[in-house]
Amino acid sequence: MMVHAYFSRRVRFLLAAVVAFSLPGISLAGSVSEMDLLRQQIAALEASNRELGELRTEVAQLRSTQEDQWVNSRRKEELKSMISEVLVDADMRSSLMGSHMTAGHNGKNFFLASEDGSFLLKMKGQIQFRYIGSFQDAGSGASAIDDETKTGFVIRRAKLDFSGNVVDPRLGYAIQVAIDRGTNTASSDKIAISYGLSEGFTLWGGEDKAPFLREELTSSSRQQAVERSFVNEVFTMDKVQGVGLKIKKDDWMTHVMINDGYKSGDGGTRQNRFTQTGVSQVNADTGADLSRGSVSGDFNDDQTDFAITARADFRFAGNWKQMKDFAAWDGEGKAIFVGTAIHYEVGETGDDAFNNNFLSWTMDGSVEQGGTNLYAAIVGQHTDLEAAGASGQPSADDVDLLGVVVQAGFMMVPDKFEPFVRYEHVDFDNWFGGAFDEVDIVTVGFNYYMKKHAAKFTLDLLYAFDPLPFRDEGLGLQQDDADSDEQMVLRAQYQMLF
């Protein structure tokens, strides 16, 4: 419309000029000749042509400008639409990294949450794929080992962990599901609910690790060797059912728990070989073993009247985060921790079994500095034998077990390559007879960290200098004959956390 009006005005002006100069009979001046008039008309026509050329140029420029404006307007609408789509997508993919972000991965675990934080679900997992080679020196007794060499692969651990809070950040929950390495069936490994009474005070109930051994309380994903020590497996209370109170301060923390006793959170696998099998759980009249295959996690099927576990930890240097594993990472300062714990258990009364009372205790400490780590622990267990002197039972009134473990590691390549060594000793106080009275074990190996514990490869060699009175498949150890000399286990493992 603007182009047409502009063009019309200019054309009318030029045409009027041409007509004016070309009308016959108009006298410009008496002295002007017809030749001069003709020259003037030619000049006027040339001027008109120049004006028409300028007009065409301006019209072309105007059209180009209007087309650009139209294109820019269309592009602007497209950009608006694109930006709107990106904003919608960003809102859908939001995470807790911002105040309005409610889903994603925070570098440690996946999560879902409400914007106000009142509802939270954290999800993480663990996979440990392991090779084990077990080599024994067979004895010559009646139960002589038939196969001295056992090798193979195993999914040692496959776990999914869910935790968070409901309605209020103070009201927490935790559920862990584990895949059985033998049957590939899934079962609960931890079930707990908690309430934050105030800052540093937490009350909880359910089934989880008893607050006893530091090795056991340290996640299997954060161990230094491929597996926890043999000492830990002998003395651990593992998972128990009960209620507990946790108190955490700047330089100390404590955890007290009333529970159903040794491995009461492990169902039918929880018999204590030193207090709940053999001499400790037998029929008073017949001597028959009552413990095997008769226990569960239910309230009326345990073998304990009462149990209490308590642990205290003290921080002399470093931060509590450094206590979650045994590695001395690059950039971490010096750390010193000391801990102690007890577990007292009263055996089941009112049935026809000899159920023994026992007291377990431990002390441990660790130091980390400059890439070097050192950990040591001593643990003991005193058992009162209710069946002492009975037919077929030991004459001793009690038995005292003792275990010691010391391990050290050094980051030869910071956060990448870490050799380690571990020594452990167990004194069974002649529980199994002279042949199995004491056991010494040394483990050497290394860790190669690709992303700290989230992706690491571990290789170690375990050497038992003495025959073992029982097996532990988790460690790769087999039961020996009494006259066996030694046992060696080669273990290689790749771990992934997600």
Coordinates of C-alpha atoms in Angstrom, one line a residue:
M1 CA 0.0 0.0 0.0
M2 CA 2.8 2.4 0.9
V3 CA 4.7 1.4 -2.2
H4 CA 1.7 2.1 -4.5
A5 CA 1.0 5.6 -3.0
Y6 CA 4.7 6.6 -3.2
F7 CA 4.9 5.5 -6.8
S8 CA 1.7 7.3 -7.9
R9 CA 2.8 10.7 -6.5
R10 CA 6.2 10.6 -8.3
V11 CA 4.7 9.4 -11.6
R12 CA 2.1 12.2 -11.6
F13 CA 4.7 14.8 -11.0
L14 CA 6.9 13.6 -13.9
L15 CA 4.1 13.3 -16.3
A16 CA 2.9 16.8 -15.6
A17 CA 6.4 18.1 -16.3
V18 CA 6.6 16.3 -19.6
V19 CA 3.2 17.6 -20.7
A20 CA 4.0 21.1 -19.7
F21 CA 7.2 21.2 -21.8
S22 CA 5.6 19.5 -24.8
L23 CA 2.3 21.6 -25.3
P24 CA 2.3 23.4 -28.7
G25 CA 1.6 27.1 -28.9
I26 CA 3.1 28.0 -25.5
S27 CA 5.6 30.7 -25.9
L28 CA 8.4 30.7 -23.4
A29 CA 10.1 33.9 -24.6
G30 CA 10.2 35.8 -27.8
S31 CA 14.0 35.4 -28.1
V32 CA 13.9 31.6 -27.6
S33 CA 14.0 29.7 -30.9
E34 CA 12.3 26.5 -31.7
M35 CA 15.7 24.8 -31.5
D36 CA 16.3 26.0 -28.0
L37 CA 12.8 24.9 -27.1
L38 CA 13.6 21.4 -28.4
R39 CA 16.8 21.3 -26.4
Q40 CA 14.9 22.2 -23.3
Q41 CA 12.3 19.5 -23.9
I42 CA 15.1 16.9 -24.4
A43 CA 16.8 17.9 -21.2
A44 CA 13.4 17.7 -19.4
L45 CA 12.9 14.1 -20.7
E46 CA 16.4 13.1 -19.6
A47 CA 15.7 14.5 -16.2
S48 CA 12.4 12.6 -16.1
N49 CA 14.3 9.3 -17.0
R50 CA 16.7 9.9 -14.2
E51 CA 13.8 10.4 -11.8
L52 CA 12.2 7.2 -13.0
G53 CA 15.4 5.3 -12.5
E54 CA 15.7 6.6 -8.9
L55 CA 12.1 5.8 -8.4
R56 CA 12.7 2.1 -9.4
T57 CA 15.6 1.9 -7.1
E58 CA 13.7 3.2 -4.1
V59 CA 10.8 1.0 -4.9
A60 CA 13.1 -2.1 -5.0
Q61 CA 14.7 -1.1 -1.7
L62 CA 11.3 -0.5 -0.1
R63 CA 10.0 -3.9 -1.2
S64 CA 13.2 -5.6 0.1
T65 CA 12.8 -3.9 3.5
Q66 CA 9.2 -5.0 3.8
E67 CA 10.1 -8.6 2.8
D68 CA 12.8 -8.6 5.5
Q69 CA 10.4 -7.3 8.0
W70 CA 7.9 -10.0 7.1
V71 CA 10.6 -12.7 7.4
N72 CA 11.9 -11.4 10.7
S73 CA 8.4 -11.4 12.1
R74 CA 7.8 -15.0 11.1
R75 CA 11.2 -16.0 12.5
K76 CA 10.3 -14.2 15.7
E77 CA 7.2 -16.3 16.1
E78 CA 9.1 -19.5 15.4
L79 CA 11.7 -18.6 18.1
K80 CA 8.9 -17.8 20.6
S81 CA 7.4 -21.3 20.0
M82 CA 10.8 -23.0 20.3
I83 CA 11.6 -21.2 23.6
S84 CA 8.2 -22.1 25.0
E85 CA 8.9 -25.8 24.2
V86 CA 12.4 -25.7 25.8
L87 CA 10.9 -24.1 29.0
V88 CA 8.2 -26.8 29.2
D89 CA 10.8 -29.5 28.7
A90 CA 13.1 -28.0 31.3
D91 CA 10.3 -27.8 33.8
M92 CA 9.5 -31.5 33.3
R93 CA 13.2 -32.5 33.7
S94 CA 13.8 -30.3 36.8
S95 CA 15.9 -31.6 39.8
L96 CA 16.6 -30.6 43.3
M97 CA 19.7 -28.7 42.2
G98 CA 17.4 -25.7 42.1
S99 CA 14.5 -24.8 44.4
H100 CA 11.9 -25.9 41.9
M101 CA 13.8 -29.0 40.7
T102 CA 12.2 -32.3 41.8
A103 CA 13.9 -35.2 40.0
G104 CA 17.3 -36.2 38.7
H105 CA 20.7 -37.4 39.9
N106 CA 22.7 -35.3 42.4
G107 CA 26.0 -37.0 41.9
K108 CA 25.3 -39.7 44.5
N109 CA 21.9 -41.2 43.8
F110 CA 18.7 -40.8 41.8
F111 CA 15.8 -39.1 43.5
L112 CA 12.2 -37.9 43.2
A113 CA 10.9 -35.2 45.5
S114 CA 8.1 -32.7 46.0
E115 CA 9.2 -29.0 45.6
D116 CA 8.8 -28.3 49.3
G117 CA 10.9 -31.3 50.3
S118 CA 8.2 -33.0 52.4
F119 CA 8.3 -36.1 50.2
L120 CA 11.6 -37.6 49.0
L121 CA 12.6 -40.8 47.4
K122 CA 16.3 -41.6 46.9
M123 CA 17.4 -44.6 44.8
K124 CA 20.8 -46.2 44.5
G125 CA 22.3 -49.5 43.7
Q126 CA 25.3 -51.7 44.0
I127 CA 26.8 -54.6 41.9
Q128 CA 29.8 -56.6 42.8
F129 CA 31.0 -59.2 40.2
R130 CA 33.7 -61.5 41.6
Y131 CA 36.0 -64.3 40.7
I132 CA 37.1 -66.7 43.4
G133 CA 39.8 -69.3 43.4
S134 CA 40.1 -71.4 46.6
F135 CA 43.1 -73.7 47.0
Q136 CA 43.3 -76.1 50.0
D137 CA 45.8 -78.6 51.4
A138 CA 43.6 -81.6 52.0
G139 CA 44.0 -83.6 55.2
S140 CA 43.7 -87.3 55.7
G141 CA 41.0 -87.5 58.3
A142 CA 37.6 -89.2 58.0
S143 CA 36.2 -86.0 56.5
A144 CA 39.1 -85.4 54.1
I145 CA 38.5 -82.8 51.5
D146 CA 37.7 -84.4 48.1
D147 CA 38.2 -81.3 45.9
E148 CA 41.2 -79.2 46.9
T149 CA 40.6 -76.5 44.2
K150 CA 37.4 -74.6 43.7
T151 CA 37.1 -71.7 41.2
G152 CA 34.3 -69.8 39.6
F153 CA 32.4 -66.5 39.2
V154 CA 29.7 -65.1 41.4
I155 CA 27.5 -62.0 41.6
R156 CA 28.6 -61.4 45.2
R157 CA 26.2 -58.5 45.7
A158 CA 23.4 -56.9 43.8
K159 CA 21.4 -54.4 45.8
L160 CA 18.8 -51.7 45.4
D161 CA 18.4 -49.1 48.1
F162 CA 15.4 -46.8 48.6
S163 CA 15.3 -44.2 51.3
G164 CA 13.8 -40.7 52.0
N165 CA 11.1 -39.1 53.9
V166 CA 7.3 -38.9 54.0
V167 CA 5.1 -35.9 54.8
D168 CA 7.9 -34.3 56.9
P169 CA 11.7 -34.3 56.4
R170 CA 12.0 -35.6 60.0
L171 CA 10.0 -38.8 59.2
G172 CA 12.3 -41.1 57.3
Y173 CA 12.3 -44.6 55.9
A174 CA 14.8 -47.0 54.3
I175 CA 14.3 -50.2 52.4
Q176 CA 17.1 -52.3 50.9
V177 CA 16.5 -55.2 48.5
A178 CA 19.3 -57.7 47.9
I179 CA 19.6 -60.5 45.4
D180 CA 20.7 -63.9 46.8
R181 CA 23.9 -65.0 45.1
G182 CA 22.9 -68.6 45.2
T183 CA 19.2 -68.6 44.1
N184 CA 18.9 -65.1 42.4
T185 CA 15.8 -64.5 44.6
A186 CA 15.2 -61.0 46.1
S187 CA 14.6 -60.4 49.8
S188 CA 14.8 -57.4 52.1
D189 CA 18.2 -56.6 53.5
K190 CA 17.1 -53.6 55.6
I191 CA 13.7 -52.2 56.6
A192 CA 13.6 -49.2 58.9
I193 CA 11.6 -46.1 59.8
S194 CA 13.0 -43.1 61.7
Y195 CA 12.0 -39.8 63.3
G196 CA 14.3 -36.8 63.9
L197 CA 13.5 -35.7 67.4
S198 CA 15.8 -32.7 67.2
E199 CA 19.1 -31.8 65.6
G200 CA 21.5 -34.7 66.1
F201 CA 18.9 -37.0 67.8
T202 CA 17.2 -39.7 65.7
L203 CA 14.8 -42.5 66.9
W204 CA 14.4 -45.5 64.6
G205 CA 12.9 -48.9 64.5
G206 CA 13.0 -51.9 62.2
E207 CA 15.9 -54.2 61.1
D208 CA 19.3 -53.0 60.3
K209 CA 23.0 -53.5 61.3
A210 CA 23.6 -53.7 65.0
P211 CA 25.8 -50.8 66.2
F212 CA 28.7 -53.1 67.1
L213 CA 31.7 -53.7 64.7
R214 CA 33.0 -50.8 62.7
E215 CA 33.9 -53.1 59.8
E216 CA 30.3 -54.4 59.6
L217 CA 28.9 -50.9 59.9
T218 CA 31.1 -49.7 57.0
S219 CA 29.2 -50.4 53.8
S220 CA 30.3 -53.4 51.7
S221 CA 30.8 -50.9 48.9
R222 CA 33.5 -49.0 50.8
Q223 CA 35.7 -51.8 52.1
Q224 CA 39.4 -51.8 51.4
A225 CA 39.8 -55.5 50.6
V226 CA 37.5 -57.5 48.4
E227 CA 35.6 -58.6 51.5
R228 CA 35.4 -57.9 55.2
S229 CA 37.8 -59.8 57.5
F230 CA 37.3 -63.3 58.9
V231 CA 37.4 -61.7 62.4
N232 CA 34.4 -59.6 61.4
E233 CA 32.5 -62.7 60.2
V234 CA 33.2 -64.6 63.5
F235 CA 32.1 -61.8 65.8
T236 CA 29.5 -59.7 63.9
M237 CA 25.9 -59.3 65.2
D238 CA 25.0 -58.5 61.6
K239 CA 21.3 -57.3 61.1
V240 CA 19.0 -57.2 64.1
Q241 CA 15.4 -56.3 64.8
G242 CA 14.6 -53.6 67.4
V243 CA 14.5 -49.9 68.3
G244 CA 17.4 -47.6 68.6
L245 CA 18.4 -44.0 69.4
K246 CA 21.2 -42.2 67.6
I247 CA 22.9 -39.1 68.9
K248 CA 25.4 -37.3 66.7
K249 CA 27.5 -34.3 67.9
D250 CA 30.5 -32.4 66.4
D251 CA 33.1 -34.6 68.0
W252 CA 31.3 -37.7 69.2
M253 CA 28.3 -39.9 68.4
T254 CA 26.6 -42.8 70.1
H255 CA 24.0 -45.4 69.1
V256 CA 22.0 -47.5 71.6
M257 CA 19.7 -50.2 70.5
I258 CA 17.4 -52.7 72.2
N259 CA 16.9 -55.7 70.0
D260 CA 16.0 -59.4 69.5
G261 CA 19.6 -60.5 69.5
Y262 CA 22.3 -61.9 67.2
K263 CA 21.2 -61.8 63.6
S264 CA 17.5 -61.5 64.5
G265 CA 17.1 -59.6 61.2
D266 CA 18.5 -62.5 59.2
G267 CA 15.7 -65.0 59.6
G268 CA 16.6 -68.6 59.6
T269 CA 20.3 -68.0 58.9
R270 CA 21.0 -66.3 62.2
Q271 CA 22.2 -69.2 64.5
N272 CA 25.2 -68.2 66.5
R273 CA 27.6 -71.2 66.3
F274 CA 29.1 -70.2 69.6
T275 CA 25.9 -69.6 71.6
Q276 CA 22.9 -70.9 69.7
T277 CA 24.1 -74.2 68.2
G278 CA 25.7 -77.4 69.5
V279 CA 26.3 -77.2 73.2
S280 CA 24.3 -74.0 73.6
Q281 CA 20.9 -75.0 72.2
V282 CA 20.2 -78.6 73.1
N283 CA 17.4 -80.5 74.8
A284 CA 18.3 -80.7 78.5
D285 CA 17.1 -84.4 78.6
T286 CA 18.1 -85.8 75.3
G287 CA 20.9 -83.6 74.1
A288 CA 19.3 -83.1 70.7
D289 CA 20.2 -80.0 68.8
L290 CA 17.2 -77.6 68.8
S291 CA 18.5 -74.6 67.0
R292 CA 18.8 -75.6 63.4
G293 CA 15.8 -75.0 61.1
S294 CA 13.6 -73.7 63.9
V295 CA 14.1 -70.0 63.9
S296 CA 12.7 -67.0 62.0
G297 CA 12.4 -63.3 62.2
D298 CA 9.0 -63.5 64.0
F299 CA 8.6 -62.4 67.6
N300 CA 7.7 -65.9 68.9
D301 CA 10.4 -67.8 67.2
D302 CA 13.6 -66.1 68.4
Q303 CA 16.2 -67.5 70.8
T304 CA 16.7 -64.4 72.9
D305 CA 14.8 -62.9 75.8
F306 CA 16.6 -59.6 75.7
A307 CA 19.6 -58.0 74.0
I308 CA 21.1 -54.5 74.0
T309 CA 23.8 -53.1 71.8
A310 CA 25.6 -49.8 72.3
R311 CA 28.4 -48.0 70.4
A312 CA 30.3 -44.7 70.9
D313 CA 32.6 -43.1 68.4
F314 CA 35.0 -40.1 68.9
R315 CA 36.5 -37.8 66.4
F316 CA 39.9 -36.3 67.2
A317 CA 40.7 -35.0 63.7
G318 CA 39.1 -34.8 60.3
N319 CA 35.4 -35.0 59.6
W320 CA 32.8 -37.7 60.0
K321 CA 32.6 -38.3 56.2
Q322 CA 36.1 -39.7 56.4
M323 CA 34.9 -42.4 58.7
K324 CA 32.6 -43.9 56.1
D325 CA 35.4 -45.8 54.4
F326 CA 39.1 -46.7 55.0
A327 CA 40.7 -44.9 52.1
A328 CA 42.8 -41.7 52.5
W329 CA 41.7 -39.6 49.5
D330 CA 43.7 -36.8 47.9
G331 CA 42.9 -33.5 49.5
E332 CA 41.6 -34.9 52.7
G333 CA 43.2 -33.8 55.9
K334 CA 44.4 -35.9 58.8
A335 CA 41.6 -38.0 60.4
I336 CA 41.7 -39.9 63.7
F337 CA 38.7 -41.9 65.0
V338 CA 38.3 -44.2 68.0
G339 CA 35.3 -46.3 68.8
T340 CA 34.1 -48.9 71.3
A341 CA 31.0 -51.0 71.6
I342 CA 29.3 -53.8 73.6
H343 CA 26.5 -56.3 73.0
Y344 CA 24.8 -58.2 75.8
E345 CA 22.3 -61.0 75.1
V346 CA 20.1 -63.1 77.4
G347 CA 19.2 -66.4 76.0
E348 CA 15.6 -67.6 75.6
T349 CA 14.1 -69.0 78.8
G350 CA 11.1 -71.1 79.5
D351 CA 11.8 -73.8 76.8
D352 CA 13.6 -77.1 77.0
A353 CA 16.9 -75.8 75.5
F354 CA 20.1 -74.6 77.0
N355 CA 20.2 -71.0 75.8
N356 CA 23.4 -69.3 76.8
N357 CA 23.9 -65.7 77.8
F358 CA 26.9 -63.9 76.2
L359 CA 28.7 -60.6 76.2
S360 CA 30.6 -59.2 73.2
W361 CA 32.9 -56.1 73.3
T362 CA 35.2 -54.3 70.9
M363 CA 37.5 -51.4 70.5
D364 CA 38.8 -49.9 67.3
G365 CA 40.7 -46.9 65.8
S366 CA 41.8 -45.5 62.5
V367 CA 44.2 -42.9 61.2
E368 CA 44.3 -41.3 57.8
Q369 CA 47.0 -38.8 56.6
G370 CA 48.8 -38.1 53.3
G371 CA 47.3 -41.0 51.4
T372 CA 48.1 -43.5 54.1
N373 CA 45.4 -45.3 56.2
L374 CA 45.7 -47.5 59.2
Y375 CA 42.9 -49.4 61.0
A376 CA 43.0 -51.8 64.0
A377 CA 40.4 -53.5 66.1
I378 CA 40.2 -56.0 68.9
V379 CA 37.0 -57.9 69.8
G380 CA 36.1 -60.5 72.4
Q381 CA 33.1 -62.6 73.4
H382 CA 32.4 -64.2 76.7
T383 CA 29.8 -67.0 76.9
D384 CA 28.3 -68.5 80.0
L385 CA 27.7 -72.2 79.3
E386 CA 24.3 -73.2 80.8
A387 CA 24.9 -76.8 79.8
A388 CA 28.3 -77.1 81.4
G389 CA 28.8 -80.5 83.0
A390 CA 25.7 -82.0 81.4
S391 CA 25.9 -85.3 79.5
G392 CA 27.9 -84.8 76.3
Q393 CA 28.6 -81.1 77.1
P394 CA 31.9 -79.3 78.0
S395 CA 33.0 -79.2 81.6
A396 CA 34.1 -75.6 81.3
D397 CA 31.7 -73.0 82.8
D398 CA 32.4 -70.4 80.1
V399 CA 34.4 -69.7 76.9
D400 CA 36.2 -66.6 75.8
L401 CA 36.9 -65.9 72.1
L402 CA 39.3 -63.2 71.0
G403 CA 40.0 -61.6 67.6
V404 CA 42.4 -59.0 66.3
V405 CA 42.6 -57.3 62.9
V406 CA 45.1 -54.7 61.6
Q407 CA 45.0 -53.3 58.0
A408 CA 46.9 -50.5 56.2
G409 CA 46.8 -49.0 52.7
F410 CA 48.7 -46.3 50.8
M411 CA 47.6 -44.3 47.7
M412 CA 50.7 -44.8 45.5
V413 CA 48.8 -42.9 42.8
P414 CA 46.4 -40.5 44.4
D415 CA 42.8 -41.6 44.1
K416 CA 43.8 -44.3 41.6
F417 CA 46.1 -47.0 42.8
E418 CA 46.1 -48.3 46.4
P419 CA 48.0 -51.4 47.7
F420 CA 46.9 -52.7 51.1
V421 CA 47.8 -55.5 53.6
R422 CA 45.7 -57.0 56.4
Y423 CA 46.6 -59.3 59.3
E424 CA 44.0 -61.0 61.5
H425 CA 44.1 -63.5 64.4
V426 CA 41.3 -65.5 66.1
D427 CA 41.6 -67.4 69.3
F428 CA 38.7 -69.9 69.7
D429 CA 39.6 -70.8 73.3
N430 CA 39.7 -74.5 72.4
W431 CA 36.0 -74.4 71.4
F432 CA 36.6 -76.7 68.4
G433 CA 39.4 -78.7 70.0
G434 CA 43.2 -78.2 69.8
A435 CA 43.4 -78.5 66.0
F436 CA 41.3 -75.4 65.4
D437 CA 42.3 -73.4 68.5
E438 CA 43.9 -70.4 66.7
V439 CA 43.8 -69.1 63.2
D440 CA 46.1 -66.5 61.5
I441 CA 45.3 -65.0 58.2
V442 CA 47.1 -62.5 55.9
T443 CA 45.6 -60.7 53.0
V444 CA 47.5 -58.6 50.4
G445 CA 46.1 -56.8 47.4
F446 CA 45.4 -53.5 45.6
N447 CA 42.5 -51.3 44.5
Y448 CA 42.4 -49.5 41.2
Y449 CA 39.8 -46.7 41.4
M450 CA 38.2 -45.4 38.2
K451 CA 35.7 -43.2 40.0
K452 CA 36.5 -43.8 43.7
H453 CA 34.1 -46.5 45.1
A454 CA 31.6 -45.9 42.3
A455 CA 33.8 -47.8 39.8
K456 CA 36.7 -49.8 41.2
F457 CA 38.6 -53.0 40.6
T458 CA 40.1 -54.9 43.5
L459 CA 42.5 -57.9 43.5
D460 CA 43.7 -59.7 46.6
L461 CA 45.2 -62.9 47.9
L462 CA 44.1 -64.3 51.2
Y463 CA 46.4 -66.8 53.0
A464 CA 45.2 -68.8 56.0
F465 CA 48.2 -70.3 57.9
D466 CA 46.0 -72.6 60.0
P467 CA 43.0 -75.0 59.3
L468 CA 39.6 -73.3 59.4
P469 CA 36.9 -75.0 61.6
F470 CA 34.0 -73.8 59.3
R471 CA 33.5 -72.3 55.9
D472 CA 32.5 -68.8 54.8
E473 CA 31.5 -68.7 51.1
G474 CA 31.2 -64.9 51.2
L475 CA 34.9 -64.7 51.9
G476 CA 35.7 -67.6 49.6
L477 CA 37.0 -69.7 52.5
Q478 CA 36.3 -73.5 52.7
Q479 CA 36.1 -75.7 55.8
D480 CA 39.4 -77.6 56.4
D481 CA 40.2 -80.9 57.9
A482 CA 41.8 -80.8 61.3
D483 CA 45.2 -81.9 59.9
S484 CA 45.1 -79.6 56.9
D485 CA 48.1 -77.2 56.7
E486 CA 46.9 -74.0 55.0
Q487 CA 44.4 -72.5 52.5
M488 CA 44.8 -69.8 49.9
V489 CA 42.1 -67.7 48.2
L490 CA 42.5 -65.5 45.1
R491 CA 39.8 -62.9 44.6
A492 CA 39.2 -60.4 41.9
Q493 CA 36.2 -58.0 41.9
Y494 CA 34.7 -55.2 39.9
Q495 CA 32.3 -53.0 41.7
M496 CA 29.8 -50.4 40.3
L497 CA 27.6 -48.1 42.2
F498 CA 24.7 -46.1 40.7

